[in-house]
XYZ file of C-alpha atoms in Angstrom:
667
model
C -0.015 0.049 0.051
C 0.930 3.547 -0.301
C -0.218 7.249 0.653
C -1.182 9.677 -2.045
C -1.412 13.424 -1.621
C -3.113 15.811 -3.936
C -1.714 19.194 -3.160
C -3.506 22.228 -5.062
C -2.207 25.778 -5.067
C -3.815 28.947 -6.367
C -1.200 29.797 -9.098
C 1.108 26.526 -9.037
C -0.041 23.217 -9.034
C 1.570 20.032 -7.209
C 0.460 16.460 -6.873
C 2.628 14.703 -4.458
C 3.374 10.985 -4.065
C 4.620 10.056 -0.762
C 5.672 10.014 1.926
C 8.333 7.359 2.330
C 11.864 7.546 3.653
C 13.242 5.629 0.637
C 13.034 8.510 -1.653
C 16.424 10.419 -2.497
C 16.679 14.244 -1.776
C 15.401 16.563 -4.264
C 13.468 14.001 -6.312
C 11.377 16.313 -8.148
C 9.169 14.876 -11.179
C 7.190 17.224 -13.621
C 7.287 20.197 -15.837
C 7.381 23.784 -14.460
C 3.990 25.680 -14.470
C 4.690 29.367 -14.520
C 1.126 30.153 -13.995
C -1.500 29.545 -16.501
C -2.640 32.969 -17.445
C 0.576 34.590 -18.924
C -0.795 34.907 -22.170
C 1.703 36.748 -24.417
C 4.100 37.096 -21.504
C 5.111 33.365 -22.577
C 6.950 35.298 -25.516
C 9.114 36.898 -22.863
C 12.310 35.278 -21.717
C 11.950 36.668 -18.235
C 9.063 34.312 -17.796
C 11.131 31.468 -18.521
C 13.825 32.714 -16.319
C 11.702 33.461 -13.137
C 10.177 29.824 -13.566
C 13.383 28.233 -13.541
C 14.223 30.484 -10.208
C 11.239 29.210 -8.710
C 11.937 25.669 -9.656
C 15.387 26.097 -8.175
C 13.927 27.342 -5.027
C 11.542 24.578 -4.793
C 14.404 22.032 -5.181
C 16.208 23.652 -2.255
C 12.981 23.983 -0.188
C 12.974 21.490 2.922
C 9.292 20.936 2.105
C 9.899 19.359 -1.202
C 12.391 16.747 0.112
C 11.416 12.934 0.122
C 8.600 13.229 -2.120
C 7.693 12.967 -5.764
C 6.439 16.400 -6.902
C 4.610 17.339 -10.112
C 4.788 20.947 -10.309
C 5.092 21.302 -14.001
C 9.843 20.549 -15.234
C 10.940 17.025 -14.266
C 14.367 16.451 -12.684
C 13.932 12.720 -13.060
C 12.501 13.272 -16.631
C 10.645 16.046 -18.573
C 7.476 15.106 -20.116
C 6.338 17.815 -22.485
C 2.635 18.349 -23.272
C 1.564 16.218 -26.236
C -1.996 17.802 -26.853
C -2.977 21.438 -26.622
C -5.997 23.069 -25.587
C -6.737 25.289 -28.381
C -10.647 26.072 -28.334
C -12.737 28.193 -26.210
C -10.657 30.393 -24.235
C -7.625 28.624 -24.780
C -5.160 29.722 -27.271
C -1.998 27.363 -26.321
C -0.869 26.946 -29.796
C -0.332 30.535 -29.708
C 2.734 30.160 -27.707
C 3.485 26.430 -27.797
C 4.080 23.472 -29.745
C 2.755 20.173 -29.063
C 5.335 17.301 -28.700
C 4.222 14.750 -31.213
C 6.978 12.414 -31.420
C 5.222 9.314 -29.645
C 7.456 7.123 -27.673
C 10.683 9.363 -28.518
C 12.890 10.408 -25.711
C 16.088 12.712 -25.907
C 18.458 14.222 -23.603
C 17.755 17.909 -22.273
C 20.692 20.020 -20.916
C 19.475 21.512 -17.689
C 20.324 25.269 -17.011
C 23.171 25.945 -15.037
C 21.349 27.190 -11.991
C 19.513 23.933 -11.643
C 22.589 21.872 -12.293
C 24.153 23.649 -9.403
C 21.300 22.342 -7.110
C 20.880 18.828 -8.467
C 24.350 17.909 -9.728
C 22.941 16.839 -13.045
C 23.990 17.780 -16.483
C 20.931 16.148 -18.611
C 17.735 14.646 -18.126
C 15.468 12.368 -20.392
C 12.961 14.713 -22.382
C 9.886 13.274 -24.166
C 7.287 10.921 -23.904
C 8.215 8.640 -21.023
C 7.088 7.603 -17.634
C 8.642 6.821 -14.288
C 9.454 3.137 -13.064
C 9.830 2.717 -9.419
C 10.551 -0.566 -7.648
C 6.749 -1.256 -6.980
C 4.886 0.684 -9.606
C 4.776 2.691 -12.712
C 3.666 6.426 -13.144
C 2.640 8.349 -16.003
C 1.350 11.956 -16.331
C -1.177 13.746 -18.240
C -1.154 17.509 -18.558
C -4.587 19.446 -18.321
C -6.531 19.245 -21.674
C -4.848 15.890 -22.413
C -7.388 14.191 -20.161
C -10.157 15.897 -22.288
C -8.917 14.541 -25.552
C -10.509 11.413 -27.482
C -7.046 10.073 -27.739
C -5.576 10.582 -24.082
C -2.246 9.493 -23.164
C -3.550 7.563 -20.330
C -5.201 4.920 -22.562
C -2.074 3.904 -24.039
C -0.106 4.256 -20.970
C -2.479 2.070 -19.059
C -2.301 -0.693 -21.633
C 1.540 -0.705 -21.358
C 1.099 -1.096 -17.463
C 1.368 2.306 -16.106
C -0.759 2.181 -12.816
C -0.603 5.710 -11.394
C -1.670 8.890 -13.413
C -1.109 12.448 -12.486
C -2.554 15.537 -13.940
C -1.617 19.079 -13.239
C -4.538 20.935 -14.511
C -5.622 24.694 -15.298
C -9.528 23.896 -15.775
C -11.827 26.899 -15.479
C -15.173 27.067 -13.878
C -18.382 26.976 -16.012
C -21.879 26.162 -14.743
C -22.728 22.483 -14.693
C -19.356 21.710 -15.581
C -17.813 19.981 -12.813
C -19.478 16.572 -13.302
C -17.807 16.473 -16.556
C -14.715 16.722 -15.101
C -15.260 13.901 -12.362
C -16.778 11.606 -15.136
C -13.589 12.090 -17.253
C -11.149 10.974 -14.294
C -13.403 8.305 -13.298
C -13.619 6.791 -17.020
C -9.940 7.102 -17.035
C -9.772 4.330 -14.397
C -13.041 2.513 -15.177
C -11.805 0.952 -18.556
C -8.246 -0.291 -17.684
C -7.967 0.325 -14.021
C -5.468 2.684 -12.204
C -5.011 5.353 -10.035
C -5.600 8.920 -11.134
C -4.520 12.040 -9.327
C -6.039 15.133 -10.372
C -4.956 18.710 -8.878
C -6.348 21.709 -10.519
C -5.793 25.456 -9.939
C -7.915 27.241 -7.956
C -8.611 31.244 -7.908
C -8.414 34.303 -10.311
C -5.067 33.912 -12.537
C -5.687 37.772 -13.488
C -8.123 37.196 -16.238
C -11.950 36.523 -16.938
C -11.849 32.910 -15.613
C -12.060 31.338 -12.195
C -10.135 28.047 -11.782
C -12.274 25.911 -9.529
C -10.252 23.314 -7.973
C -11.975 19.718 -7.501
C -8.776 17.959 -6.775
C -9.382 14.187 -6.528
C -7.897 10.635 -6.282
C -9.707 8.153 -7.907
C -8.951 4.008 -8.449
C -10.675 1.815 -10.801
C -13.501 4.021 -11.506
C -14.304 5.338 -7.828
C -13.435 8.655 -6.484
C -12.011 7.974 -3.059
C -10.847 11.645 -2.019
C -12.257 15.036 -2.974
C -11.213 18.389 -2.585
C -13.170 21.696 -2.483
C -14.526 23.302 -5.684
C -14.785 26.799 -4.248
C -12.495 28.008 -1.231
C -10.534 31.062 -0.051
C -7.602 28.868 0.937
C -4.578 29.058 -1.036
C -3.509 25.526 -0.567
C -5.383 22.263 -0.161
C -4.100 18.838 0.782
C -6.095 15.830 -0.180
C -4.643 12.613 1.228
C -5.536 8.819 0.292
C -4.218 5.620 1.142
C -4.605 3.106 -1.794
C -3.606 -0.432 -2.489
C -1.563 -1.226 -5.837
C -2.814 -4.750 -5.622
C -6.318 -3.380 -6.093
C -5.289 -2.242 -9.474
C -3.511 -5.250 -10.516
C -6.620 -7.299 -9.556
C -9.001 -5.181 -11.555
C -6.838 -5.162 -14.393
C -6.385 -8.955 -14.320
C -9.980 -9.957 -15.160
C -11.110 -6.928 -17.271
C -7.931 -5.783 -19.111
C -5.597 -9.055 -19.262
C -6.381 -9.722 -23.135
C -5.379 -6.277 -24.030
C -2.242 -5.546 -21.876
C 0.866 -5.449 -23.217
C -0.232 -5.529 -26.811
C 1.262 -1.573 -27.381
C 3.703 -2.066 -30.136
C 5.815 0.632 -29.049
C 6.040 0.443 -25.195
C 6.482 3.473 -22.998
C 10.168 4.664 -22.509
C 10.931 4.087 -18.741
C 12.911 5.908 -16.539
C 14.096 3.908 -13.840
C 14.738 4.740 -10.254
C 16.068 3.043 -7.156
C 13.304 3.687 -4.623
C 9.841 2.700 -3.857
C 6.638 4.376 -2.989
C 5.517 1.779 -0.604
C 7.075 0.026 2.464
C 6.355 -3.298 4.408
C 4.625 -1.352 7.172
C 2.042 -0.131 4.922
C 0.580 -3.423 4.944
C -1.492 -2.366 7.933
C -2.791 0.969 6.634
C -6.499 0.941 6.034
C -7.294 2.311 2.289
C -9.491 5.002 1.373
C -13.062 3.830 0.188
C -15.136 5.321 -2.431
C -17.061 8.519 -1.635
C -20.267 10.141 -2.915
C -19.276 13.178 -4.869
C -20.949 16.249 -3.747
C -21.970 18.537 -6.942
C -23.107 22.043 -6.161
C -26.174 23.234 -7.640
C -25.852 26.065 -10.398
C -27.500 28.433 -7.758
C -24.836 27.657 -5.473
C -22.252 27.801 -8.106
C -23.164 31.288 -8.942
C -22.922 32.315 -5.151
C -19.214 30.842 -4.815
C -17.609 31.053 -7.888
C -17.869 34.802 -8.537
C -17.715 35.665 -5.224
C -14.120 33.758 -4.948
C -13.233 35.451 -7.955
C -14.270 39.218 -6.926
C -12.173 38.554 -3.678
C -9.256 37.512 -5.592
C -9.533 40.601 -8.006
C -10.095 42.974 -4.975
C -7.433 41.707 -2.627
C -4.850 41.941 -5.825
C -6.168 45.185 -7.144
C -4.980 47.323 -4.108
C -8.532 49.193 -4.083
C -10.704 49.539 -0.991
C -13.987 48.052 -1.843
C -16.835 47.939 -4.557
C -19.237 50.331 -5.686
C -22.641 49.197 -7.740
C -25.352 50.785 -9.225
C -28.245 49.149 -7.604
C -31.478 49.840 -9.926
C -33.677 47.530 -8.018
C -33.842 44.911 -10.820
C -32.911 41.366 -10.920
C -29.243 42.096 -12.560
C -27.811 44.463 -10.168
C -29.524 42.719 -7.251
C -27.790 39.652 -8.587
C -24.531 41.218 -8.271
C -25.342 42.798 -4.978
C -26.276 39.418 -3.645
C -22.812 37.924 -5.073
C -20.992 40.623 -3.039
C -22.855 39.584 -0.032
C -22.036 35.918 -0.354
C -18.300 36.868 -0.923
C -18.665 38.531 2.397
C -20.408 35.455 3.910
C -17.496 33.530 2.740
C -14.696 35.924 4.338
C -16.545 35.758 7.760
C -16.544 31.793 7.562
C -12.958 31.975 6.615
C -11.872 34.098 9.278
C -13.955 32.155 11.904
C -11.966 29.003 10.852
C -8.530 30.766 11.397
C -7.659 31.509 7.995
C -4.875 34.134 8.796
C -4.176 35.156 5.152
C -7.806 36.092 4.411
C -7.912 38.186 7.739
C -4.675 39.890 6.572
C -6.150 40.656 3.261
C -9.540 41.973 4.840
C -7.507 44.147 7.146
C -5.472 45.589 4.249
C -8.678 46.136 2.261
C -10.428 48.076 4.875
C -7.229 49.842 6.361
C -7.683 48.716 9.674
C -5.095 46.434 11.059
C -7.217 45.683 14.394
C -10.389 44.938 12.382
C -11.966 41.270 12.576
C -14.986 40.825 10.762
C -17.976 39.209 12.631
C -20.893 39.277 10.438
C -21.381 39.716 6.802
C -23.517 42.802 7.003
C -21.031 44.581 8.863
C -18.250 43.752 6.360
C -20.580 44.776 3.502
C -20.994 48.277 5.154
C -17.043 48.417 4.982
C -16.433 47.444 1.577
C -19.301 47.684 -0.466
C -21.339 51.031 -1.581
C -24.336 50.637 -3.439
C -26.362 53.870 -5.064
C -29.870 54.178 -6.921
C -29.632 56.775 -9.717
C -33.091 58.162 -9.899
C -34.596 60.305 -12.708
C -37.840 61.632 -13.521
C -38.489 58.142 -15.319
C -37.930 56.044 -12.254
C -40.489 54.649 -10.311
C -40.950 54.422 -6.336
C -40.983 50.725 -6.432
C -37.603 50.155 -7.890
C -36.252 52.685 -5.486
C -37.688 51.204 -2.616
C -36.655 47.830 -3.684
C -33.058 48.692 -4.173
C -33.239 50.544 -0.591
C -34.699 47.545 1.115
C -32.067 45.119 -0.443
C -29.129 47.379 0.717
C -30.492 47.360 4.001
C -30.626 43.931 4.267
C -27.266 43.035 2.931
C -25.679 45.973 5.150
C -24.076 47.991 2.139
C -23.377 51.848 2.284
C -26.388 52.812 0.330
C -26.612 56.373 -1.860
C -29.729 58.092 -3.334
C -28.704 59.994 -6.360
C -30.966 62.247 -8.474
C -29.538 62.502 -12.048
C -32.164 65.103 -13.301
C -29.966 68.161 -12.867
C -27.264 66.510 -14.912
C -29.570 65.273 -17.764
C -31.230 68.842 -18.287
C -27.298 70.139 -18.146
C -26.191 67.904 -20.893
C -29.695 68.526 -23.039
C -29.175 72.245 -22.157
C -25.408 72.362 -24.003
C -26.989 70.333 -26.742
C -29.824 73.001 -27.113
C -27.695 76.054 -26.933
C -25.513 74.615 -29.944
C -28.576 73.440 -32.083
C -31.404 75.336 -31.011
C -33.410 72.066 -30.709
C -34.648 70.093 -27.680
C -35.280 66.444 -28.074
C -38.660 64.583 -26.925
C -39.526 61.040 -26.029
C -41.998 59.521 -28.399
C -44.494 59.512 -25.537
C -44.448 63.392 -26.186
C -44.503 63.518 -29.917
C -40.573 62.894 -30.716
C -39.034 60.576 -33.010
C -37.499 57.158 -32.393
C -34.255 58.800 -32.920
C -34.815 61.378 -30.313
C -36.468 58.724 -27.955
C -33.083 56.625 -28.078
C -30.842 59.575 -27.714
C -32.873 60.664 -24.578
C -32.313 57.063 -23.085
C -28.770 57.099 -23.645
C -27.879 60.321 -22.197
C -29.456 59.098 -18.809
C -27.528 55.810 -19.068
C -24.126 57.368 -19.699
C -24.575 59.854 -17.232
C -24.967 57.028 -14.691
C -21.802 55.535 -15.730
C -19.892 58.916 -15.242
C -21.515 59.536 -11.845
C -20.849 55.642 -10.742
C -16.894 56.333 -11.207
C -16.992 59.774 -9.402
C -18.571 58.293 -6.404
C -16.159 55.302 -6.911
C -13.274 57.660 -6.614
C -14.344 60.075 -3.967
C -16.977 58.432 -1.798
C -14.617 57.287 0.711
C -12.590 60.390 0.719
C -15.839 62.051 1.801
C -15.821 59.781 4.836
C -12.304 60.449 5.601
C -11.200 56.837 4.330
C -8.140 56.168 2.041
C -8.649 54.322 -1.137
C -11.185 54.054 -4.079
C -13.609 51.608 -4.899
C -14.123 49.140 -8.094
C -17.083 49.757 -10.155
C -19.190 46.666 -10.612
C -21.386 46.030 -14.058
C -24.643 44.207 -13.913
C -25.369 43.108 -17.744
C -26.060 39.551 -18.089
C -25.051 37.195 -21.056
C -28.384 37.175 -22.876
C -28.234 41.013 -23.042
C -25.093 40.996 -24.231
C -26.068 38.803 -27.117
C -28.720 41.218 -28.470
C -26.867 44.268 -27.379
C -29.775 45.449 -25.159
C -27.739 47.940 -23.262
C -26.430 51.324 -23.981
C -22.715 51.502 -24.871
C -20.804 53.133 -22.022
C -23.803 52.914 -19.552
C -23.553 51.083 -16.227
C -22.806 48.200 -18.104
C -19.361 49.822 -18.562
C -17.495 49.152 -15.167
C -14.199 47.551 -14.054
C -15.763 44.011 -13.794
C -18.815 42.234 -14.035
C -19.310 39.274 -12.022
C -22.964 38.158 -13.763
C -21.751 38.873 -17.528
C -21.629 35.189 -18.269
C -24.795 34.230 -16.546
C -28.180 33.727 -18.055
C -31.382 35.674 -16.551
C -32.762 32.492 -16.091
C -30.189 31.424 -13.965
C -29.940 34.821 -12.055
C -33.826 34.450 -11.057
C -33.110 31.137 -9.819
C -29.958 32.635 -7.975
C -32.061 35.339 -6.104
C -34.517 32.698 -5.320
C -31.768 30.606 -3.765
C -30.434 33.806 -2.024
C -33.945 34.837 -0.605
C -34.360 31.340 1.142
C -30.665 30.797 2.332
C -30.059 34.347 3.503
C -33.602 35.539 4.390
C -33.359 38.406 1.973
C -37.137 39.127 1.788
C -36.461 42.442 -0.514
C -35.675 39.676 -3.303
C -39.227 38.727 -3.414
C -40.797 42.115 -4.709
C -37.579 42.194 -7.003
C -38.315 38.883 -8.673
C -42.032 39.731 -9.038
C -41.402 42.923 -10.923
C -40.903 42.912 -14.537
C -37.281 43.890 -15.806
C -37.319 47.392 -16.798
C -34.596 50.126 -17.969
C -36.893 52.746 -16.694
C -35.618 55.118 -19.355
C -38.827 56.420 -20.775
C -41.520 58.411 -19.094
C -43.813 57.012 -16.732
C -47.809 56.605 -17.382
C -49.774 57.711 -14.281
C -46.719 56.873 -12.070
C -46.339 53.341 -13.650
C -43.626 51.849 -15.513
C -44.636 50.829 -19.093
C -41.390 50.125 -20.642
C -40.204 46.451 -20.250
C -37.070 44.566 -21.316
C -38.722 41.755 -23.115
C -41.192 43.949 -25.088
C -38.047 46.239 -26.200
C -36.287 43.382 -27.226
C -39.156 41.316 -29.005
C -37.525 38.158 -27.623
C -38.009 36.700 -23.994
C -34.992 35.897 -21.853
C -35.864 32.112 -22.015
C -35.776 32.438 -26.053
C -32.296 34.098 -25.795
C -30.766 31.476 -23.914
C -31.728 28.902 -26.397
C -30.837 31.123 -29.345
C -27.333 31.798 -27.593
C -26.680 28.138 -27.004
C -27.433 27.476 -30.639
C -25.418 30.300 -32.038
C -22.268 29.361 -29.978
C -22.190 25.785 -28.752
C -23.978 24.111 -31.859
C -22.363 26.811 -34.396
C -25.483 27.708 -35.779
C -25.941 30.480 -38.444
C -29.410 32.060 -39.097
C -30.626 29.495 -41.437
C -29.513 26.248 -39.395
C -30.816 27.851 -36.298
C -34.403 28.231 -37.885
C -34.103 24.486 -38.933
C -33.523 23.519 -35.179
C -35.802 25.733 -33.565
C -39.012 24.663 -35.703
C -38.664 21.439 -34.156
C -37.843 22.570 -30.475
C -40.649 25.238 -30.748
C -43.207 23.490 -32.626
C -45.722 23.460 -29.978
C -45.528 27.127 -29.163
C -44.670 28.736 -32.320
C -45.549 28.276 -36.109
C -42.626 28.307 -38.703
C -43.351 31.833 -39.678
C -43.039 32.997 -36.225
C -39.922 31.266 -35.454
C -38.570 32.880 -38.810
C -39.775 36.207 -37.332
C -37.614 35.373 -33.957
C -34.624 34.253 -35.566
C -34.435 37.149 -38.117
C -35.087 39.688 -35.330
C -32.360 38.168 -33.022
C -29.945 38.398 -36.156
C -30.696 41.893 -36.838
C -30.322 42.914 -33.197
C -27.120 40.656 -32.816
C -25.224 42.122 -35.851
C -26.304 45.650 -35.191
C -25.119 45.710 -31.886
C -21.912 43.297 -32.160
C -19.646 46.291 -32.028
C -20.607 46.684 -28.373
C -18.865 43.565 -27.659
C -15.547 45.333 -28.273
C -15.696 47.758 -25.286
C -17.825 45.189 -22.931
C -16.715 44.986 -19.412
C -14.383 42.095 -18.623
C -16.919 39.617 -17.214
C -16.800 36.392 -15.162
C -16.760 33.569 -17.505
C -19.722 31.068 -16.434
C -21.474 30.001 -19.874
C -20.364 28.026 -22.618
C -22.227 30.565 -25.058
C -20.813 33.862 -23.926
C -20.445 36.457 -26.462
C -17.404 37.837 -24.939
C -15.067 38.646 -27.771
C -11.731 39.156 -25.827
C -10.585 35.598 -26.339
C -13.699 33.282 -26.356
C -16.218 34.204 -29.136
C -13.818 35.753 -32.152
C -16.393 37.456 -34.783
C -16.642 40.493 -36.901
C -18.116 43.541 -35.393
C -19.655 44.838 -38.714
C -22.163 42.987 -40.335
C -24.585 43.250 -43.167
C -27.368 43.469 -40.782
C -29.844 42.546 -43.560
C -28.544 39.020 -44.043
C -30.139 38.817 -47.546
C -29.154 35.480 -48.350
C -29.575 33.583 -45.276
C -33.045 35.321 -44.505
C -34.035 34.384 -48.340
C -33.099 30.651 -47.494
C -35.343 30.774 -44.374
C -38.247 32.509 -46.217
C -37.774 29.681 -49.003
C -38.013 26.996 -46.392
C -41.188 28.783 -44.695
C -42.904 28.747 -48.054
C -41.853 25.207 -48.646
C -45.386 23.088 -48.234
C -43.034 20.271 -47.080
C -42.166 21.828 -43.688
C -45.652 21.615 -42.494
C -46.084 17.924 -42.874
C -42.525 17.660 -41.723
C -43.679 19.085 -38.254
C -46.960 16.986 -37.988
C-alpha cells in the first residue's frame, strides 16, 4: 500500500506521491508551471527565467524533500505536453508546440542554476514514464484528459498504474460533473489510480479556476477536494493498495495488456513508493461526490473571483449602481455571498484572509464578525433616480441594501441630464423629446442613452471620491450588471452602467440569475428579493404613465429571456447561423410557435445581434460562466461589422417557410 497526496495551490499546482523515507533528496518530477494565464508574457525570456528560479527554490526547499512532486519540469525526466488546448478560451498553440513524437525521448541539458542544485547535466526529455521498484507512474497535462486520444489510454495498456494530472481547468456552470466523469472513466476502462489537481483562483483574467482536486482508483473517487474556497493551499490525502489495481486489470484488461507495439520509455529509479509497514494501513473507500447546484455555483464562483480581484487590485472595495432589478440585485447578492465566505474563513482561522481583509479596509485591528458589517465597510450601492424612475424600484433597492448591509446612496441625475441637454440645445436650437411626447424614435433613443451614460460617469465619480468624503483612504472598483443574454442582443447602452471595472454576472443567463435570487432569498432570508423577482424587468429610461412603468425589457427586445438562452446556445455551442438555427428551432418550438413565427424570431435576433455586435469590443471584463458567452476578448471571435439585412440567409429561411413540405415535416 501507499499514501497519496494531491496538493493544489492557487497559481502553482502540485501532485505529491509519498511520503516514504526511501526516496532520494530533491526527487522532483514534472514540468514547471509558471501560472497558466501568462498569455503573451510566454514570449518573454523573463517568464522562463523566473520559472526556473522558482523551480530552483522548490528543489532547495525542505518541504520538497523526500517526495515526488508534479509541479510542472521534471528532474527525473521532462515530459512535454502532447496535446494542446486550443478551443474556447484557450490559445495554447499561439505560444507552444505540442510534442508529437510518440514514445520518443532525447536528452535535455539543464540550465546551469538547476545543475548547481541537482548535480545533473542532462535529463530525459519526451514521451516517457517513471518506473519505481513497486509501480509505474505516468502523467497527463491538463487538456490531455479531455482529448479523445488521451495518453492515459496507451499508458494504461502498457502497465502504467498511477496517472497524475496538473490542470488549469476553468469554472463553467454545470461543468464539474464532466471533469469528475472524465477522471473516473480514465480508470474505469483499464484500471489504475488517477491523481488530479486543478488550479484554484483568479489568474488575472476573466476565468476562475475551481479546484476539484481528487484521487480515483478503478473508476471510484476516494478523495475529494473543495471546488470553491478562499484557501490558497489544499491537501487531499488517500491511502490506496496497488494490488487492487492489478486485481482489477487481471480480469477486465488482461487480453489487451502489453499489446502496445511501442512500449513507453521508462525512466527507472531505485526507490519505492510503498514500504513493508504499509500493509497495515487502512485504504480509502469510495466517496459520493457532492455537486453544487447552479445557484450555489453562482454564489461561490463569482464571489471567490471577486475577492481575488479585490485583494490583488489594491482597491478598498466595490461600488454598484443598484437599480432594484434582477441583474444589479444579483451582483449585490454575490458581494454579500463573498462577505459570508470571508467571515466563515476568518472564523476557521484563515490568517491570510484576515490579513487581506484588514489591508482592504485599512484597519490592522479589524476582525469581521458578520457579513452585513463587512459589507458596510467594503461595499457601496447607489440608486440613480431620474424623472422616469418609479418609487417601486427605488424602495426595492433601498430595502435590499439595508438587508445586506451595504452603504447606500440615493442620487438624482435629473439636474445632470438637463445640463447636458441644455448644452445640446444651446448649440443646435433644438430640444429632443420622447416618443410619448411626440418625438421621433431617434430622439427617444438619444434621451435614453443620455441618462444611461451619465449614470456611468457618476458611478466612477462616486467610486473615486465616496471614501474620501468619509475620511477613508482608497477608491472603489465599479461593478457592472449586464447579463449574458442582454450582451447577445446588445440590449444595453454603450458606455452606460454596464461599462464598469468588472462584471460578475456577464456570463450568466437571466434565467439562472432569477433562480440564484430565489436561492439567496431562502438561504439568507433576504425578503427584499421577493419583490424584485415579482417586478417586470425594465430599464426605466422612458417616461412613466400615471406613475407606472410601461417600458419592459422583453417588450423592447421582442424576444423573451428564455428564448435568448436557447438562441445563444445554438449560436455558440451548436455553431448555428441564421438558417441552421431556424431549422433546429422549428422542431424545438413546434408546440408554441409556427414556422413563420420562428422565422420572425430568428431574423429579429440576428438583426439585433449584428447591429450591436460592436458593443462587445468595449464590454466590461466579465466572469466566464457560460459556454455561450459572446465575449469577444478571446472566447467568441467574430466580426463587429455585419450586413444586418442578412439577405442570402434570410432568403433561405423564407424559401423554407414557403416550402409546403415543412408543415408535414412538423406533424
